Every structure is written in structure tokens, then in C-alpha cells.
Tab-separated table of C-alpha atoms in Angstrom:
chain	number	residue	atom	x	y	z
W	1	UNK	CA	122.570	-107.256	-84.753
W	2	UNK	CA	122.676	-110.625	-86.515
W	3	UNK	CA	119.384	-112.061	-87.718
W	4	UNK	CA	119.907	-115.231	-85.710
W	5	UNK	CA	120.135	-113.296	-82.464
W	6	UNK	CA	116.560	-112.064	-83.026
W	7	UNK	CA	115.078	-115.535	-83.552
W	8	UNK	CA	114.615	-116.484	-79.901
W	9	UNK	CA	113.291	-113.046	-78.807
W	10	UNK	CA	110.828	-113.012	-81.735
W	11	UNK	CA	109.721	-116.566	-80.954
W	12	UNK	CA	109.239	-115.488	-77.341
W	13	UNK	CA	107.195	-112.487	-78.494
W	14	UNK	CA	105.091	-114.835	-80.638
W	15	UNK	CA	104.411	-117.025	-77.603
W	16	UNK	CA	103.387	-113.865	-75.769
W	17	UNK	CA	100.937	-112.933	-78.520
W	18	UNK	CA	99.337	-116.387	-78.276
W	19	UNK	CA	99.119	-116.072	-74.493
W	20	UNK	CA	97.556	-112.624	-74.799
W	21	UNK	CA	94.970	-113.939	-77.256
W	22	UNK	CA	93.989	-116.772	-74.928
W	23	UNK	CA	93.676	-114.632	-71.802
W	24	UNK	CA	91.811	-111.923	-73.739
W	25	UNK	CA	89.315	-114.512	-74.992
W	26	UNK	CA	88.881	-115.883	-71.457
W	27	UNK	CA	88.328	-112.408	-70.003
W	28	UNK	CA	91.422	-112.365	-67.768
W	29	UNK	CA	92.474	-109.089	-66.120
W	30	UNK	CA	95.250	-107.188	-67.944
W	31	UNK	CA	95.319	-109.921	-70.635
W	32	UNK	CA	98.099	-108.360	-72.708
W	33	UNK	CA	100.425	-108.498	-69.691
W	34	UNK	CA	99.316	-111.556	-67.704
W	35	UNK	CA	98.786	-113.773	-70.780
W	36	UNK	CA	102.267	-113.367	-72.262
W	37	UNK	CA	103.855	-113.678	-68.825
W	38	UNK	CA	102.052	-116.976	-68.187
W	39	UNK	CA	102.655	-118.368	-71.692
W	40	UNK	CA	106.378	-117.602	-71.747
W	41	UNK	CA	106.765	-118.783	-68.153
W	42	UNK	CA	105.162	-122.146	-68.974
W	43	UNK	CA	107.341	-122.443	-72.087
W	44	UNK	CA	110.438	-121.941	-69.972
W	45	UNK	CA	109.257	-124.424	-67.354
W	46	UNK	CA	108.861	-127.158	-69.982
W	47	UNK	CA	112.337	-126.509	-71.374
W	48	UNK	CA	111.785	-124.182	-74.348
W	49	UNK	CA	114.442	-121.511	-74.826
W	50	UNK	CA	113.053	-118.011	-74.315
W	51	UNK	CA	114.630	-114.560	-74.354
W	52	UNK	CA	113.579	-110.947	-73.953
W	53	UNK	CA	113.941	-108.395	-76.742
W	54	UNK	CA	117.390	-106.771	-77.162
W	55	UNK	CA	118.186	-103.793	-74.930
W	56	UNK	CA	117.399	-101.000	-77.432
W	57	UNK	CA	114.065	-102.588	-78.282
W	58	UNK	CA	113.301	-102.907	-74.561
W	59	UNK	CA	114.091	-99.214	-74.097
W	60	UNK	CA	111.520	-98.353	-76.788
W	61	UNK	CA	108.981	-100.644	-75.120
W	62	UNK	CA	109.481	-98.920	-71.768
W	63	UNK	CA	109.038	-95.479	-73.348
W	64	UNK	CA	105.677	-96.586	-74.771
W	65	UNK	CA	104.663	-98.106	-71.433
W	66	UNK	CA	105.610	-94.881	-69.658
W	67	UNK	CA	103.554	-92.812	-72.094
W	68	UNK	CA	100.607	-95.165	-71.574
W	69	UNK	CA	100.823	-95.002	-67.776
W	70	UNK	CA	101.087	-91.202	-67.726
W	71	UNK	CA	98.109	-90.532	-69.990
W	72	UNK	CA	95.601	-90.829	-67.133
W	73	UNK	CA	96.934	-87.721	-65.388
W	74	UNK	CA	94.871	-84.751	-66.603
W	75	UNK	CA	94.040	-81.264	-65.245
W	76	UNK	CA	90.646	-82.606	-64.145
W	77	UNK	CA	92.356	-85.126	-61.873
W	78	UNK	CA	94.274	-82.409	-60.014
W	79	UNK	CA	91.122	-80.289	-59.708
W	80	UNK	CA	89.279	-83.245	-58.189
W	81	UNK	CA	92.094	-84.008	-55.741
W	82	UNK	CA	91.643	-80.637	-54.023
W	83	UNK	CA	88.100	-81.606	-53.023
W	84	UNK	CA	89.073	-84.611	-50.852
W	85	UNK	CA	92.172	-83.752	-48.759
W	86	UNK	CA	91.269	-85.953	-45.764
W	87	UNK	CA	90.654	-89.140	-47.720
W	88	UNK	CA	93.724	-88.544	-49.887
W	89	UNK	CA	95.850	-88.096	-46.758
W	90	UNK	CA	94.423	-91.330	-45.341
W	91	UNK	CA	95.157	-93.053	-48.652
W	92	UNK	CA	98.781	-91.883	-48.517
W	93	UNK	CA	99.107	-93.174	-44.950
W	94	UNK	CA	97.644	-96.525	-46.009
W	95	UNK	CA	100.232	-96.847	-48.780
W	96	UNK	CA	103.126	-96.366	-46.373
W	97	UNK	CA	101.555	-98.823	-43.918
W	98	UNK	CA	100.992	-101.478	-46.591
W	99	UNK	CA	104.472	-101.115	-48.059
W	100	UNK	CA	106.445	-101.150	-44.821
W	101	UNK	CA	104.381	-103.750	-42.930
W	102	UNK	CA	104.242	-106.234	-45.809
W	103	UNK	CA	107.903	-105.616	-46.633
W	104	UNK	CA	108.862	-106.400	-43.041
W	105	UNK	CA	106.822	-109.619	-43.134
W	106	UNK	CA	108.395	-110.689	-46.444
W	107	UNK	CA	111.906	-110.056	-45.129
W	108	UNK	CA	111.214	-111.804	-41.813
W	109	UNK	CA	109.235	-114.865	-42.907
W	110	UNK	CA	110.108	-115.276	-46.614
W	111	UNK	CA	113.784	-114.262	-46.274
W	112	UNK	CA	113.613	-111.812	-49.189
W	113	UNK	CA	116.206	-109.106	-49.655
W	114	UNK	CA	114.910	-105.601	-48.860
W	115	UNK	CA	114.657	-104.425	-52.477
W	116	UNK	CA	112.754	-107.497	-53.678
W	117	UNK	CA	110.467	-107.300	-50.645
W	118	UNK	CA	109.824	-103.593	-51.215
W	119	UNK	CA	108.884	-104.051	-54.879
W	120	UNK	CA	106.752	-107.078	-54.010
W	121	UNK	CA	104.852	-105.073	-51.392
W	122	UNK	CA	103.935	-102.139	-53.667
W	123	UNK	CA	100.096	-101.964	-53.666
W	124	UNK	CA	99.578	-101.224	-57.340
W	125	UNK	CA	101.242	-99.911	-60.503
W	126	UNK	CA	102.057	-103.414	-61.787
W	127	UNK	CA	103.738	-102.515	-65.093
W	128	UNK	CA	105.651	-99.647	-63.453
W	129	UNK	CA	106.944	-101.835	-60.613
W	130	UNK	CA	107.964	-104.621	-62.988
W	131	UNK	CA	109.678	-102.061	-65.202
W	132	UNK	CA	111.637	-100.764	-62.218
W	133	UNK	CA	112.593	-104.315	-61.256
W	134	UNK	CA	114.342	-104.628	-64.622
W	135	UNK	CA	116.709	-101.799	-63.665
W	136	UNK	CA	117.702	-102.756	-60.104
W	137	UNK	CA	119.149	-105.694	-58.214
W	138	UNK	CA	115.940	-107.520	-57.334
W	139	UNK	CA	114.494	-110.980	-57.962
W	140	UNK	CA	112.219	-110.311	-60.944
W	141	UNK	CA	110.750	-113.809	-60.791
W	142	UNK	CA	109.578	-113.367	-57.211
W	143	UNK	CA	108.299	-109.816	-57.722
W	144	UNK	CA	106.417	-110.903	-60.851
W	145	UNK	CA	104.659	-113.791	-59.114
W	146	UNK	CA	103.770	-111.828	-55.968
W	147	UNK	CA	102.463	-108.811	-57.891
W	148	UNK	CA	100.586	-110.986	-60.395
W	149	UNK	CA	98.840	-112.833	-57.560
W	150	UNK	CA	97.734	-109.488	-56.100
W	151	UNK	CA	96.385	-108.239	-59.427
W	152	UNK	CA	94.701	-111.517	-60.330
W	153	UNK	CA	93.120	-111.950	-56.906
W	154	UNK	CA	91.712	-108.432	-56.583
W	155	UNK	CA	90.718	-108.038	-60.219
W	156	UNK	CA	89.085	-111.461	-60.523
W	157	UNK	CA	87.272	-111.418	-57.183
W	158	UNK	CA	85.440	-108.150	-57.881
W	159	UNK	CA	83.832	-109.238	-61.181
W	160	UNK	CA	82.927	-112.634	-59.688
W	161	UNK	CA	81.278	-110.938	-56.714
W	162	UNK	CA	79.325	-108.662	-59.041
W	163	UNK	CA	78.296	-111.609	-61.209
W	164	UNK	CA	76.917	-113.417	-58.161
W	165	UNK	CA	74.835	-110.355	-57.277
W	166	UNK	CA	73.597	-110.018	-60.862
W	167	UNK	CA	74.747	-106.384	-61.023
W	168	UNK	CA	76.518	-106.406	-64.386
W	169	UNK	CA	76.557	-103.325	-66.617
W	170	UNK	CA	74.556	-103.670	-69.833
W	171	UNK	CA	76.973	-101.730	-72.038
W	172	UNK	CA	80.735	-101.463	-72.077
W	173	UNK	CA	82.288	-98.021	-71.936
W	174	UNK	CA	83.082	-96.417	-75.286
W	175	UNK	CA	86.691	-96.665	-76.422
W	176	UNK	CA	88.545	-93.391	-75.713
W	177	UNK	CA	89.883	-91.280	-78.572
W	178	UNK	CA	93.463	-92.171	-79.498
W	179	UNK	CA	96.214	-89.565	-79.772
W	180	UNK	CA	96.863	-88.384	-83.333
W	181	UNK	CA	99.960	-89.869	-85.057
W	182	UNK	CA	102.089	-86.692	-85.165
W	183	UNK	CA	101.861	-85.784	-81.442
W	184	UNK	CA	102.202	-89.479	-80.577
W	185	UNK	CA	105.470	-89.756	-82.513
W	186	UNK	CA	106.670	-86.503	-80.940
W	187	UNK	CA	105.960	-87.890	-77.453
W	188	UNK	CA	107.776	-91.142	-78.223
W	189	UNK	CA	110.856	-89.218	-79.383
W	190	UNK	CA	110.691	-86.867	-76.374
W	191	UNK	CA	110.238	-89.846	-74.042
W	192	UNK	CA	113.308	-91.511	-75.532
W	193	UNK	CA	115.394	-88.365	-75.042
W	194	UNK	CA	114.129	-87.955	-71.465
W	195	UNK	CA	114.894	-91.608	-70.771
W	196	UNK	CA	118.435	-91.251	-72.093
W	197	UNK	CA	119.069	-88.207	-69.892
W	198	UNK	CA	117.621	-89.926	-66.816
W	199	UNK	CA	119.752	-92.984	-67.550
W	200	UNK	CA	122.830	-90.757	-67.508
W	201	UNK	CA	121.714	-89.676	-64.015
W	202	UNK	CA	121.648	-93.360	-62.953
W	203	UNK	CA	117.876	-93.344	-62.319
W	204	UNK	CA	116.314	-96.849	-62.307
W	205	UNK	CA	113.919	-97.659	-65.187
W	206	UNK	CA	114.957	-94.393	-66.833
W	207	UNK	CA	113.075	-94.902	-70.102
W	208	UNK	CA	109.868	-95.897	-68.302
W	209	UNK	CA	110.003	-92.812	-66.069
W	210	UNK	CA	111.037	-90.615	-69.011
W	211	UNK	CA	107.969	-91.690	-70.955
W	212	UNK	CA	105.739	-91.116	-67.935
W	213	UNK	CA	107.063	-87.608	-67.320
W	214	UNK	CA	106.623	-86.600	-70.966
W	215	UNK	CA	103.087	-88.009	-71.043
W	216	UNK	CA	102.055	-86.336	-67.778
W	217	UNK	CA	103.406	-82.930	-68.845
W	218	UNK	CA	101.821	-83.209	-72.300
W	219	UNK	CA	98.390	-84.159	-70.934
W	220	UNK	CA	98.329	-81.814	-67.925
W	221	UNK	CA	99.281	-78.813	-70.067
W	222	UNK	CA	96.767	-79.764	-72.740
W	223	UNK	CA	99.401	-80.067	-75.462
W	224	UNK	CA	98.204	-83.600	-76.184
W	225	UNK	CA	94.807	-85.261	-75.874
W	226	UNK	CA	93.687	-88.844	-76.259
W	227	UNK	CA	95.268	-92.146	-75.302
W	228	UNK	CA	98.009	-94.389	-76.638
W	229	UNK	CA	97.286	-96.381	-79.805
W	230	UNK	CA	95.602	-99.620	-78.692
W	231	UNK	CA	97.829	-101.854	-80.800
W	232	UNK	CA	101.027	-100.051	-79.849
W	233	UNK	CA	100.183	-100.289	-76.146
W	234	UNK	CA	99.161	-103.940	-76.527
W	235	UNK	CA	102.460	-104.782	-78.253
W	236	UNK	CA	104.400	-103.057	-75.467
W	237	UNK	CA	102.526	-104.975	-72.770
W	238	UNK	CA	103.087	-108.252	-74.636
W	239	UNK	CA	106.815	-107.457	-74.794
W	240	UNK	CA	106.868	-106.727	-71.056
W	241	UNK	CA	104.997	-109.959	-70.363
W	242	UNK	CA	107.555	-111.829	-72.464
W	243	UNK	CA	110.377	-110.175	-70.518
W	244	UNK	CA	108.787	-111.260	-67.242
W	245	UNK	CA	108.227	-114.811	-68.451
W	246	UNK	CA	111.738	-115.160	-69.878
W	247	UNK	CA	113.184	-114.550	-66.418
W	248	UNK	CA	111.521	-117.758	-65.150
W	249	UNK	CA	113.977	-119.938	-67.024
W	250	UNK	CA	115.384	-122.401	-64.501
W	251	UNK	CA	112.886	-121.594	-61.749
W	252	UNK	CA	111.839	-124.574	-59.637
W	253	UNK	CA	108.365	-125.538	-58.467
W	254	UNK	CA	109.289	-124.956	-54.791
W	255	UNK	CA	110.328	-121.411	-55.748
W	256	UNK	CA	106.973	-120.902	-57.467
W	257	UNK	CA	105.120	-122.225	-54.433
W	258	UNK	CA	107.053	-119.965	-52.075
W	259	UNK	CA	106.392	-116.845	-54.146
W	260	UNK	CA	102.731	-117.809	-54.540
W	261	UNK	CA	102.254	-117.986	-50.768
W	262	UNK	CA	103.955	-114.598	-50.436
W	263	UNK	CA	101.527	-113.177	-52.997
W	264	UNK	CA	98.536	-114.422	-51.013
W	265	UNK	CA	99.939	-112.824	-47.852
W	266	UNK	CA	100.665	-109.498	-49.579
W	267	UNK	CA	97.142	-109.386	-51.019
W	268	UNK	CA	95.387	-110.258	-47.765
W	269	UNK	CA	97.458	-107.952	-45.580
W	270	UNK	CA	97.113	-105.121	-48.102
W	271	UNK	CA	93.325	-105.418	-48.113
W	272	UNK	CA	93.185	-105.477	-44.292
W	273	UNK	CA	95.391	-102.387	-43.917
W	274	UNK	CA	93.564	-100.492	-46.686
W	275	UNK	CA	90.287	-101.330	-44.942
W	276	UNK	CA	91.594	-100.057	-41.614
W	277	UNK	CA	92.559	-96.672	-43.054
W	278	UNK	CA	89.288	-96.496	-44.988
W	279	UNK	CA	87.492	-96.963	-41.663
W	280	UNK	CA	89.509	-94.120	-40.113
W	281	UNK	CA	88.655	-91.848	-43.061
W	282	UNK	CA	84.997	-92.835	-42.661
W	283	UNK	CA	85.019	-91.851	-38.969
W	284	UNK	CA	86.606	-88.477	-39.740
W	285	UNK	CA	84.565	-87.490	-42.797
W	286	UNK	CA	81.299	-89.335	-42.282
W	287	UNK	CA	81.388	-90.479	-45.921
W	288	UNK	CA	79.913	-93.832	-46.903
W	289	UNK	CA	82.349	-96.586	-45.885
W	290	UNK	CA	81.733	-98.640	-49.050
W	291	UNK	CA	82.689	-95.642	-51.205
W	292	UNK	CA	85.999	-95.212	-49.383
W	293	UNK	CA	86.724	-98.948	-49.354
W	294	UNK	CA	86.427	-99.139	-53.138
W	295	UNK	CA	88.590	-96.026	-53.522
W	296	UNK	CA	91.277	-97.436	-51.188
W	297	UNK	CA	91.283	-101.043	-52.477
W	298	UNK	CA	94.755	-101.911	-53.849
W	299	UNK	CA	93.312	-103.282	-57.084
W	300	UNK	CA	93.105	-102.183	-60.695
W	301	UNK	CA	91.831	-98.703	-61.510
W	302	UNK	CA	89.584	-99.927	-64.321
W	303	UNK	CA	87.902	-102.625	-62.215
W	304	UNK	CA	87.289	-100.396	-59.211
W	305	UNK	CA	85.985	-97.511	-61.337
W	306	UNK	CA	83.597	-99.919	-63.078
W	307	UNK	CA	82.433	-101.248	-59.716
W	308	UNK	CA	81.729	-97.681	-58.599
W	309	UNK	CA	79.490	-97.127	-61.631
W	310	UNK	CA	77.629	-100.381	-61.020
W	311	UNK	CA	76.980	-99.559	-57.359
W	312	UNK	CA	75.933	-95.984	-58.111
W	313	UNK	CA	79.016	-94.489	-56.436
W	314	UNK	CA	80.728	-91.344	-57.730
W	315	UNK	CA	83.260	-92.788	-60.228
W	316	UNK	CA	85.266	-89.557	-60.167
W	317	UNK	CA	85.953	-90.013	-56.442
W	318	UNK	CA	87.087	-93.606	-56.965
W	319	UNK	CA	89.158	-92.924	-60.096
W	320	UNK	CA	90.785	-89.847	-58.550
W	321	UNK	CA	91.951	-91.801	-55.508
W	322	UNK	CA	93.306	-94.660	-57.607
W	323	UNK	CA	95.181	-92.256	-59.881
W	324	UNK	CA	96.487	-90.470	-56.772
W	325	UNK	CA	97.718	-93.839	-55.476
W	326	UNK	CA	99.621	-94.408	-58.725
W	327	UNK	CA	101.154	-90.920	-58.568
W	328	UNK	CA	102.218	-91.470	-54.951
W	329	UNK	CA	103.808	-94.814	-55.827
W	330	UNK	CA	105.518	-93.213	-58.826
W	331	UNK	CA	107.283	-90.880	-56.394
W	332	UNK	CA	107.810	-93.270	-53.467
W	333	UNK	CA	109.322	-96.281	-55.245
W	334	UNK	CA	112.276	-94.631	-57.077
W	335	UNK	CA	113.179	-92.583	-53.985
W	336	UNK	CA	113.414	-95.753	-51.900
W	337	UNK	CA	115.426	-97.566	-54.569
W	338	UNK	CA	117.902	-94.697	-54.885
W	339	UNK	CA	118.295	-94.445	-51.104
W	340	UNK	CA	118.838	-98.197	-50.958
W	341	UNK	CA	121.619	-97.939	-53.541
W	342	UNK	CA	123.420	-95.243	-51.576
W	343	UNK	CA	123.160	-97.143	-48.306
């Protein structure tokens, strides 16, 4: 590839790095994703030329993102899941309710196509959903805004609420041990091979899913321990944020306003439906309603797990249900997209 063809993508990546630095300093949620997305979006809105990384580089980014997403699935998670069948079943039912009710509302009142509405309604798994959007016929700009509103609203409201109550943890959690270089490189190579094979099978976001599958198998079997290199994961999220932002070139303010209102609706309706199923699970099991509400909330895993610690709630229960939600969405979303293609 000619050097000149890399100039705009590298400049876009640089803008993303600046955006990530600003949002990290301000304490924004998911700063390495939301910051670059906002910075590159604003650059496009004011007329600067932006562009995503070339396709092969994007494939590598999605492999790393997939490995990062899959690292939270461990044998301990599956052991814990067997202890709470009723609440996990209620959680699964809430996911289907949130997805299909909010999708119907988006199609009916926001005139979205079914695929864009479906991806916009997914209650979680932000980077995974945005990665899938890259590989299907959907409006990435709309999905990005709607999903970002959901993440920002739920992840910002919880810390603010805790700040108002004065219940802030004194110490941050220790950084987890990173995977050693050799097994990390082996997983990246294996994820790339898996992604290539899945791409041949016409699976959407093949490299993202390939990386996830390799990471899940490696961690569940105990072949690999630790988490993705912080800087490698951060660079991948910045690249994804730049990809998201670069798609906003030419977007109008009315389009932004329309997607913003859809994001508010998706967030509010998702919280209401999650609360309803949490109440049902509470009636059946007799467990504390607040515990189930936090476990069912369609927000970020890290924020909700931290809230559980602060309130003295079993963090394993909360984390297990949020990881289960991500696993369920991992299975549900591609199946729907493939069925939509065939129909």
C-alpha cells in the first residue's frame, strides 16, 4: 500500500489517541472507545477528512478485540452459573424482551430498517455489536449513537448516584496479570486463522468472533491465563473508535438528534423491562430485589460489579450474570443476522 494512503487513517488514529487521552483524564466510561469515537466524529462534522484503517489492519484490530472480549469467560464463571438457574433464565427472557420490544419501537416510530434496529436494541456488548455492524448492511452511524447513549447513560448515572451517597471505594482494584507474550502471540495468530475460516463461511464480523472463540477456549481449558496487554487492547479500542467516528462523515445535525432520541428511548425501555424481569425473579426466588436489579441492569460489567462491592452485594453473582448476558448476546446476535440475510 502506498505511503500516502496511510496518511489519513494514521491522522484519524492520532485524533483518536487525543480523544482517548481527554476522556480518560475526565473519567469517562470506556474512554479508549468513547473518546476516539467522539473526537473523530467532531473532526468529521467540522469538515476534516477522516478514514478508518485499511482492511487488513482492521482485521487485526478485530482479532485483538475478540481476544479481549473472550478473556472474561473462565471455568469459575461456568461453575457459578449452575448455582443460579432461575435468575439466569429470567435474565435470558429479559434479553429477548428488551431486544424485540425496543426493535419494534425503533422500526415503528424511528423508521429504522430491521437490522439497524436490532443492533441498536442490543442491551450490552458495545464493542461486539459495533464490530458486527461493520460486517452487515446496517447504519453504523445510528447504531453507534444509540449504543453510545445507552453506555454513557447507564455508566455515568451509577457513579454519580454513588458519589451523591458518599459510598465511594477507597482503593481501586489491582490491575490483573497480563498474558505472557508467547501465548498472547499464539492466540493472535490462532484468532486470525479462525477469523479467516469464519469469513470463508460468510459469518459476519468473522475476525471478531474468531478472536473471541480462541480466547474463550484458551481460558476455559486453562491453556492461557491473564488478560490482554493493556496497551494492545487500548490501541485496538482507539482504532475501533476511529472507525466509528469516520463513518459520521456527512452526517447532519437532524440525523444526530434523531439517533440521540432513539438512544434515550432504548435506554429507558431497557431499564424498565430489565426491572420487570428482576421483579419476577425476586418473587420466585425471594432474593434481595436490589441484588437482582444490579445483576440485570443493561450497563457495563465493570461498573455494576464495582457497585455490588460498594453496596456489600455478592460481586460474583453480579459479574456472573453480566458475563452470562454477554455470552447470550454473542450467540443471539449472529444467529439473527444470518437469518435476516437468508430471508
